[in-house]
Amino acid sequence: MDWWHDALELWTKAFGIEWTLVEWPHNAPDVPRFGWCNRDETWLLRLDDGRAIRFPNWDASEEVRCALAWTLRQLAHEQRFGGGRPVGQAYAGCRDMTFAELTAVVAGVDGRGEPRDWGPLAQKKFPGYLIAIEWTAKHANSERQVAEDADIARHVIEAMFGHGWTEFDANGPCLLVFLAEDDLAGIECDGDEPACAGDQSFVKLLAIAEQLAAAVRAEAFVDAKVWVSMPVVSPHMVFSALASLQLTARMGDRHNRTHGVFGEDPALYLLSVAGAAQWKVLQAMLTARAVQPLRDWPDGWRELTEAMIKANLNASEAARSLYVHRNTLLARIERLCEASGFDVRRGEDAIALYLAARFMPQQVAST
């Protein structure tokens, strides 16, 4: 049963009127949600983009219609935020944590695993995912602008997710959403494969995060980013999931990403927890066997290493991904081996060079 059904039934019984749920006419005026439209002497109350409530033979005053719209609008706000201040407050607390503190929460060794009252979130169907849509406000001091951007983001979410999502109150330019895995299965996205199973849910989450971030950027003209938490299997995992959500956002910000799903890139986490001292030791290890110093290694060695890793050490596949002839790639591999002492055709050497290649651009100590 829809969230508005009981309230509407009480209203219509009190006034002795009938109602039906219909599709919003394509040629009707573009009134806002919970706005009224008179079509063929019949009042329509808009529920969302695609649906409306039709009231045949109801000639109510404007005051009465406004009162009904106000009632449903307040119920929608309550349903949207799910009474979710505990969830939003917990996420705000995660934003104030250091990287190490977030790690401890996700690992379950922080001592904060006591049961909490998560309100209506505890009644949701699990497993599911927490999703954060964050953006840089165009006018930092304009609450109205933030609210308008948030409405645009909600419109985009509804267009992608339909009605199977719940928003929880989050302060500032951020929307915090819970999406059940059952509802995820019904979402269509670009390039989606039929009959998803196993890790296909993870692949789908990546595609959804990317498309959602791009759509919010395009519609609201804001620098939007989308992050997805670890799977929330039960209410006992909510706080860990919120920490994993912020951990994903923190790693994405450090590496200039616009979207990310927890678990997408474990190597990125290892690089994020390593600081300047660890980088110096890694650099010393790399140069211990090298004929030439790191700065004199052949140009493009990082791209070459990443291509070999992604191609499962298959030189032919790596050559295709780099748009070079296989013999050209093999010659570059030999030059890198001569300079560094590492052969990317060997698994252990490739992993060492890959970590160095990923770490070198940031060289940022964890906070």
Short mmCIF file of C-alpha atoms in Angstrom, two decimals:
data_model
loop_
_atom_site.label_atom_id
_atom_site.label_comp_id
_atom_site.label_asym_id
_atom_site.label_seq_id
_atom_site.Cartn_x
_atom_site.Cartn_y
_atom_site.Cartn_z
CA MET A 1 0.00 0.00 0.00
CA ASP A 2 1.31 3.45 -0.91
CA TRP A 3 2.26 5.85 1.88
CA TRP A 4 -0.48 8.34 0.91
CA HIS A 5 -3.36 5.84 0.69
CA ASP A 6 -4.67 5.89 4.28
CA ALA A 7 -4.58 9.67 4.60
CA LEU A 8 -6.38 10.10 1.28
CA GLU A 9 -9.05 7.59 2.30
CA LEU A 10 -9.76 9.55 5.49
CA TRP A 11 -10.06 12.78 3.51
CA THR A 12 -12.34 11.40 0.82
CA LYS A 13 -14.61 9.62 3.31
CA ALA A 14 -14.95 12.83 5.31
CA PHE A 15 -16.08 14.72 2.20
CA GLY A 16 -18.01 11.83 0.66
CA ILE A 17 -16.07 11.92 -2.60
CA GLU A 18 -14.48 9.38 -4.91
CA TRP A 19 -10.97 9.20 -6.29
CA THR A 20 -8.94 7.13 -8.74
CA LEU A 21 -5.23 6.79 -9.39
CA VAL A 22 -4.38 7.71 -12.99
CA GLU A 23 -1.38 8.52 -15.15
CA TRP A 24 -0.43 12.18 -15.38
CA PRO A 25 -1.60 13.36 -18.84
CA HIS A 26 1.28 14.12 -21.19
CA ASN A 27 -0.45 17.24 -22.49
CA ALA A 28 -1.32 18.59 -19.03
CA PRO A 29 0.40 21.71 -17.64
CA ASP A 30 3.70 21.01 -15.89
CA VAL A 31 2.54 21.73 -12.35
CA PRO A 32 4.85 20.86 -9.42
CA ARG A 33 4.41 17.80 -7.24
CA PHE A 34 1.19 18.07 -5.17
CA GLY A 35 0.00 20.81 -7.48
CA TRP A 36 -3.54 20.92 -8.85
CA CYS A 37 -4.73 20.90 -12.44
CA ASN A 38 -8.30 21.11 -13.76
CA ARG A 39 -8.84 18.94 -16.84
CA ASP A 40 -12.28 18.68 -18.42
CA GLU A 41 -13.86 20.08 -15.24
CA THR A 42 -12.15 17.37 -13.16
CA TRP A 43 -9.46 18.06 -10.58
CA LEU A 44 -6.13 16.23 -10.77
CA LEU A 45 -3.61 16.23 -7.91
CA ARG A 46 -0.11 15.44 -9.11
CA LEU A 47 1.68 12.76 -7.03
CA ASP A 48 4.92 12.55 -9.01
CA ASP A 49 6.15 12.69 -12.59
CA GLY A 50 3.97 9.86 -13.81
CA ARG A 51 0.94 9.63 -11.50
CA ALA A 52 -1.98 11.72 -10.34
CA ILE A 53 -5.10 11.38 -8.18
CA ARG A 54 -8.31 12.12 -10.08
CA PHE A 55 -11.35 13.52 -8.24
CA PRO A 56 -14.47 13.28 -10.42
CA ASN A 57 -17.42 15.47 -9.47
CA TRP A 58 -15.58 17.30 -6.68
CA ASP A 59 -16.09 21.04 -6.67
CA ALA A 60 -14.05 21.91 -3.59
CA SER A 61 -12.85 25.37 -2.64
CA GLU A 62 -9.23 26.35 -3.18
CA GLU A 63 -8.67 26.34 0.60
CA VAL A 64 -9.79 22.71 0.91
CA ARG A 65 -7.67 21.61 -2.04
CA CYS A 66 -4.64 23.40 -0.60
CA ALA A 67 -5.22 21.69 2.75
CA LEU A 68 -5.28 18.23 1.14
CA ALA A 69 -2.15 18.99 -0.88
CA TRP A 70 -0.40 20.25 2.26
CA THR A 71 -1.29 17.04 4.14
CA LEU A 72 0.14 14.81 1.42
CA ARG A 73 3.20 17.03 1.04
CA GLN A 74 3.99 16.67 4.75
CA LEU A 75 3.50 12.90 4.57
CA ALA A 76 5.80 12.78 1.54
CA HIS A 77 8.46 14.67 3.46
CA GLU A 78 8.17 12.25 6.37
CA GLN A 79 8.27 9.26 4.04
CA ARG A 80 11.17 10.67 2.04
CA PHE A 81 13.33 11.30 5.09
CA GLY A 82 12.02 8.18 6.82
CA GLY A 83 12.19 9.91 10.18
CA GLY A 84 15.85 9.43 9.45
CA ARG A 85 17.61 11.96 11.64
CA PRO A 86 19.51 9.19 13.49
CA VAL A 87 20.87 8.03 10.14
CA GLY A 88 21.79 11.52 8.97
CA GLN A 89 23.37 12.41 12.29
CA ALA A 90 25.45 9.24 12.25
CA TYR A 91 26.66 10.04 8.73
CA ALA A 92 27.53 13.58 9.81
CA GLY A 93 29.58 12.03 12.60
CA CYS A 94 31.40 9.86 10.06
CA ARG A 95 32.31 12.97 8.09
CA ASP A 96 34.16 14.29 11.15
CA MET A 97 36.19 11.09 11.59
CA THR A 98 39.76 10.60 10.45
CA PHE A 99 40.61 7.97 7.86
CA ALA A 100 41.95 5.71 10.61
CA GLU A 101 38.76 6.08 12.67
CA LEU A 102 36.59 5.19 9.67
CA THR A 103 38.77 2.15 9.08
CA ALA A 104 38.23 1.03 12.69
CA VAL A 105 34.44 1.38 12.37
CA VAL A 106 34.28 -0.65 9.16
CA ALA A 107 36.56 -3.27 10.70
CA GLY A 108 34.33 -3.44 13.78
CA VAL A 109 37.15 -2.75 16.24
CA ASP A 110 36.12 0.76 17.30
CA GLY A 111 33.92 -0.26 20.23
CA ARG A 112 30.87 1.45 18.70
CA GLY A 113 29.01 -1.67 17.73
CA GLU A 114 26.28 -1.27 20.33
CA PRO A 115 22.69 -1.58 19.02
CA ARG A 116 21.09 1.67 17.83
CA ASP A 117 17.60 2.79 17.00
CA TRP A 118 17.74 3.53 13.29
CA GLY A 119 14.05 4.38 13.11
CA PRO A 120 12.20 3.35 9.94
CA LEU A 121 15.44 2.22 8.29
CA ALA A 122 15.39 -0.83 10.56
CA GLN A 123 12.05 -1.79 8.98
CA LYS A 124 13.39 -1.76 5.44
CA LYS A 125 13.99 -4.90 3.45
CA PHE A 126 17.59 -6.06 3.65
CA PRO A 127 20.11 -6.46 2.14
CA GLY A 128 20.49 -3.04 0.60
CA TYR A 129 22.88 -0.15 0.03
CA LEU A 130 23.32 3.37 1.33
CA ILE A 131 24.01 5.90 -1.42
CA ALA A 132 25.31 9.45 -0.96
CA ILE A 133 24.86 12.08 -3.66
CA GLU A 134 27.09 15.01 -2.78
CA TRP A 135 27.80 18.21 -4.65
CA THR A 136 29.58 21.51 -4.29
CA ALA A 137 27.04 24.26 -3.67
CA LYS A 138 27.17 27.03 -6.26
CA HIS A 139 26.47 29.58 -3.55
CA ALA A 140 27.84 28.35 -0.25
CA ASN A 141 25.61 30.62 1.84
CA SER A 142 22.41 30.04 -0.09
CA GLU A 143 20.13 27.51 1.61
CA ARG A 144 17.58 28.09 -1.11
CA GLN A 145 20.09 27.15 -3.80
CA VAL A 146 21.04 23.98 -1.94
CA ALA A 147 17.36 23.07 -1.63
CA GLU A 148 16.78 23.65 -5.34
CA ASP A 149 19.79 21.53 -6.26
CA ALA A 150 18.52 18.81 -3.91
CA ASP A 151 15.11 18.82 -5.61
CA ILE A 152 16.78 18.38 -8.99
CA ALA A 153 18.85 15.50 -7.60
CA ARG A 154 15.68 13.88 -6.20
CA HIS A 155 14.04 14.21 -9.61
CA VAL A 156 17.01 12.42 -11.19
CA ILE A 157 16.95 9.68 -8.52
CA GLU A 158 13.24 9.12 -9.01
CA ALA A 159 13.70 8.91 -12.77
CA MET A 160 16.35 6.21 -12.32
CA PHE A 161 15.10 4.34 -9.24
CA GLY A 162 11.34 4.74 -9.53
CA HIS A 163 9.68 4.63 -6.11
CA GLY A 164 11.83 1.98 -4.43
CA TRP A 165 14.10 4.28 -2.42
CA THR A 166 14.04 6.15 0.87
CA GLU A 167 15.86 9.39 1.66
CA PHE A 168 17.27 10.16 5.08
CA ASP A 169 17.90 13.65 6.37
CA ALA A 170 21.45 14.83 5.65
CA ASN A 171 22.61 18.39 6.21
CA GLY A 172 24.10 20.53 3.47
CA PRO A 173 24.53 19.68 -0.21
CA CYS A 174 24.03 15.94 0.18
CA LEU A 175 21.27 13.37 -0.28
CA LEU A 176 21.47 10.12 1.66
CA VAL A 177 19.43 7.28 0.17
CA PHE A 178 18.74 3.63 1.01
CA LEU A 179 18.06 1.23 -1.86
CA ALA A 180 17.11 -2.40 -1.26
CA GLU A 181 18.84 -5.01 -3.38
CA ASP A 182 15.46 -6.28 -4.60
CA ASP A 183 14.73 -2.80 -5.97
CA LEU A 184 18.19 -2.64 -7.53
CA ALA A 185 17.29 -5.60 -9.72
CA GLY A 186 14.48 -3.65 -11.36
CA ILE A 187 16.58 -0.62 -12.31
CA GLU A 188 17.64 -0.34 -15.93
CA CYS A 189 20.91 1.34 -16.81
CA ASP A 190 22.96 1.88 -19.95
CA GLY A 191 24.66 -1.28 -21.14
CA ASP A 192 22.79 -3.40 -18.61
CA GLU A 193 22.97 -7.14 -19.19
CA PRO A 194 19.86 -9.28 -18.71
CA ALA A 195 19.64 -11.93 -15.98
CA CYS A 196 22.18 -10.43 -13.61
CA ALA A 197 23.59 -12.75 -10.96
CA GLY A 198 26.44 -12.87 -8.46
CA ASP A 199 28.89 -10.03 -8.90
CA GLN A 200 26.66 -8.55 -11.61
CA SER A 201 24.90 -6.62 -8.83
CA PHE A 202 28.23 -4.96 -8.06
CA VAL A 203 28.82 -4.15 -11.73
CA LYS A 204 25.33 -2.69 -11.90
CA LEU A 205 25.98 -0.52 -8.84
CA LEU A 206 29.08 0.89 -10.53
CA ALA A 207 27.10 1.74 -13.65
CA ILE A 208 24.29 3.31 -11.63
CA ALA A 209 26.71 5.43 -9.58
CA GLU A 210 28.42 6.69 -12.72
CA GLN A 211 25.16 7.50 -14.52
CA LEU A 212 23.59 9.11 -11.46
CA ALA A 213 26.59 11.41 -10.94
CA ALA A 214 26.60 12.39 -14.62
CA ALA A 215 22.85 13.04 -14.66
CA VAL A 216 22.89 15.26 -11.56
CA ARG A 217 25.84 17.22 -12.96
CA ALA A 218 24.01 17.72 -16.25
CA GLU A 219 20.65 18.66 -14.73
CA ALA A 220 21.75 20.81 -11.78
CA PHE A 221 25.03 22.17 -13.19
CA VAL A 222 26.85 21.21 -10.00
CA ASP A 223 30.00 19.21 -9.30
CA ALA A 224 28.13 16.07 -8.20
CA LYS A 225 29.67 12.88 -6.87
CA VAL A 226 27.99 9.58 -5.98
CA TRP A 227 29.24 7.04 -3.45
CA VAL A 228 27.81 3.61 -2.56
CA SER A 229 28.35 1.76 0.73
CA MET A 230 29.14 -1.84 1.51
CA PRO A 231 26.06 -4.13 1.47
CA VAL A 232 23.84 -3.52 4.50
CA VAL A 233 22.80 -7.05 5.43
CA SER A 234 20.93 -6.12 8.64
CA PRO A 235 20.22 -3.06 10.84
CA HIS A 236 23.23 -4.02 12.97
CA MET A 237 25.47 -3.08 10.03
CA VAL A 238 24.09 0.41 9.39
CA PHE A 239 26.83 2.33 11.20
CA SER A 240 29.58 0.27 9.55
CA ALA A 241 27.91 0.88 6.20
CA LEU A 242 27.78 4.64 6.83
CA ALA A 243 31.49 4.57 7.67
CA SER A 244 32.21 2.57 4.51
CA LEU A 245 30.24 5.17 2.55
CA GLN A 246 32.38 8.01 3.90
CA LEU A 247 35.53 5.92 3.44
CA THR A 248 34.65 5.48 -0.23
CA ALA A 249 33.97 9.21 -0.58
CA ARG A 250 37.27 10.07 1.11
CA MET A 251 39.25 7.80 -1.23
CA GLY A 252 37.38 9.13 -4.25
CA ASP A 253 38.10 12.74 -3.31
CA ARG A 254 41.79 12.00 -2.84
CA HIS A 255 42.05 10.51 -6.29
CA ASN A 256 39.72 12.96 -8.12
CA ARG A 257 36.94 10.47 -8.81
CA THR A 258 33.30 11.37 -9.38
CA HIS A 259 31.76 8.09 -8.24
CA GLY A 260 32.68 4.93 -6.42
CA VAL A 261 31.36 1.77 -4.78
CA PHE A 262 32.87 0.32 -1.62
CA GLY A 263 35.14 -2.57 -2.63
CA GLU A 264 35.62 -1.32 -6.18
CA ASP A 265 39.38 -0.84 -5.86
CA PRO A 266 41.01 -2.49 -2.81
CA ALA A 267 44.45 -1.37 -4.01
CA LEU A 268 43.28 2.22 -3.71
CA TYR A 269 42.55 1.62 -0.04
CA LEU A 270 46.03 0.21 0.56
CA LEU A 271 47.50 3.29 -1.09
CA SER A 272 45.27 5.56 0.98
CA VAL A 273 46.44 4.15 4.31
CA ALA A 274 50.09 4.47 3.31
CA GLY A 275 51.71 7.80 4.07
CA ALA A 276 54.81 9.68 3.01
CA ALA A 277 57.12 7.48 5.10
CA GLN A 278 55.74 4.31 3.52
CA TRP A 279 56.20 5.81 0.06
CA LYS A 280 59.86 6.57 0.79
CA VAL A 281 60.44 2.98 1.90
CA LEU A 282 58.64 1.64 -1.19
CA GLN A 283 60.73 3.94 -3.37
CA ALA A 284 63.90 2.67 -1.70
CA MET A 285 62.81 -0.92 -2.33
CA LEU A 286 62.12 -0.18 -5.98
CA THR A 287 65.50 1.43 -6.55
CA ALA A 288 67.45 -1.17 -4.54
CA ARG A 289 67.65 -3.50 -7.53
CA ALA A 290 67.33 -0.85 -10.26
CA VAL A 291 70.17 0.05 -12.60
CA GLN A 292 68.76 3.56 -13.02
CA PRO A 293 67.05 5.87 -10.48
CA LEU A 294 63.26 5.95 -10.55
CA ARG A 295 63.11 9.35 -12.25
CA ASP A 296 65.09 7.95 -15.21
CA TRP A 297 62.87 4.96 -15.90
CA PRO A 298 61.39 4.91 -19.44
CA ASP A 299 58.47 7.26 -20.06
CA GLY A 300 55.11 5.54 -19.87
CA TRP A 301 56.19 2.75 -17.51
CA ARG A 302 53.18 3.35 -15.29
CA GLU A 303 50.70 3.08 -18.17
CA LEU A 304 52.54 -0.01 -19.41
CA THR A 305 52.35 -1.66 -15.98
CA GLU A 306 48.64 -0.91 -15.54
CA ALA A 307 47.90 -2.26 -19.02
CA MET A 308 49.73 -5.51 -18.24
CA ILE A 309 47.89 -5.95 -14.94
CA LYS A 310 44.49 -5.33 -16.54
CA ALA A 311 45.38 -7.77 -19.33
CA ASN A 312 46.31 -10.50 -16.82
CA LEU A 313 49.96 -10.25 -17.92
CA ASN A 314 48.99 -11.04 -21.51
CA ALA A 315 51.28 -8.92 -23.68
CA SER A 316 49.07 -9.19 -26.76
CA GLU A 317 45.99 -7.94 -24.88
CA ALA A 318 48.01 -5.16 -23.25
CA ALA A 319 49.36 -4.08 -26.64
CA ARG A 320 45.83 -3.85 -28.02
CA SER A 321 44.69 -1.73 -25.06
CA LEU A 322 47.61 0.65 -25.63
CA TYR A 323 47.10 0.69 -29.42
CA VAL A 324 50.67 -0.44 -30.13
CA HIS A 325 52.16 -3.44 -31.93
CA ARG A 326 53.00 -6.40 -29.72
CA ASN A 327 56.68 -6.25 -30.69
CA THR A 328 56.75 -2.56 -29.76
CA LEU A 329 55.30 -3.39 -26.36
CA LEU A 330 57.81 -6.20 -25.80
CA ALA A 331 60.64 -3.81 -26.59
CA ARG A 332 59.28 -1.33 -24.04
CA ILE A 333 59.02 -4.12 -21.47
CA GLU A 334 62.67 -5.03 -22.05
CA ARG A 335 63.80 -1.41 -21.65
CA LEU A 336 61.82 -1.11 -18.40
CA CYS A 337 63.35 -4.36 -17.14
CA GLU A 338 66.85 -3.14 -17.92
CA ALA A 339 66.27 0.17 -16.11
CA SER A 340 64.28 -1.07 -13.12
CA GLY A 341 65.23 -4.69 -12.60
CA PHE A 342 61.50 -5.58 -12.66
CA ASP A 343 59.88 -7.65 -15.39
CA VAL A 344 56.14 -6.90 -15.68
CA ARG A 345 55.62 -10.31 -17.27
CA ARG A 346 56.25 -11.84 -13.81
CA GLY A 347 53.36 -11.62 -11.36
CA GLU A 348 55.30 -10.45 -8.29
CA ASP A 349 57.23 -7.82 -10.26
CA ALA A 350 54.06 -6.57 -11.94
CA ILE A 351 52.29 -6.17 -8.58
CA ALA A 352 55.21 -4.21 -7.12
CA LEU A 353 55.35 -1.87 -10.11
CA TYR A 354 51.55 -1.55 -10.14
CA LEU A 355 51.44 -0.38 -6.52
CA ALA A 356 54.22 2.09 -7.25
CA ALA A 357 52.43 3.31 -10.36
CA ARG A 358 49.21 3.88 -8.40
CA PHE A 359 50.96 5.52 -5.45
CA MET A 360 53.29 7.90 -7.26
CA PRO A 361 50.75 10.50 -8.51
CA GLN A 362 49.27 11.22 -5.06
CA GLN A 363 52.03 10.79 -2.46
CA VAL A 364 49.54 11.99 0.15
CA ALA A 365 49.78 10.98 3.78
CA SER A 366 46.66 9.64 5.43
CA THR A 367 45.02 11.80 8.02
#
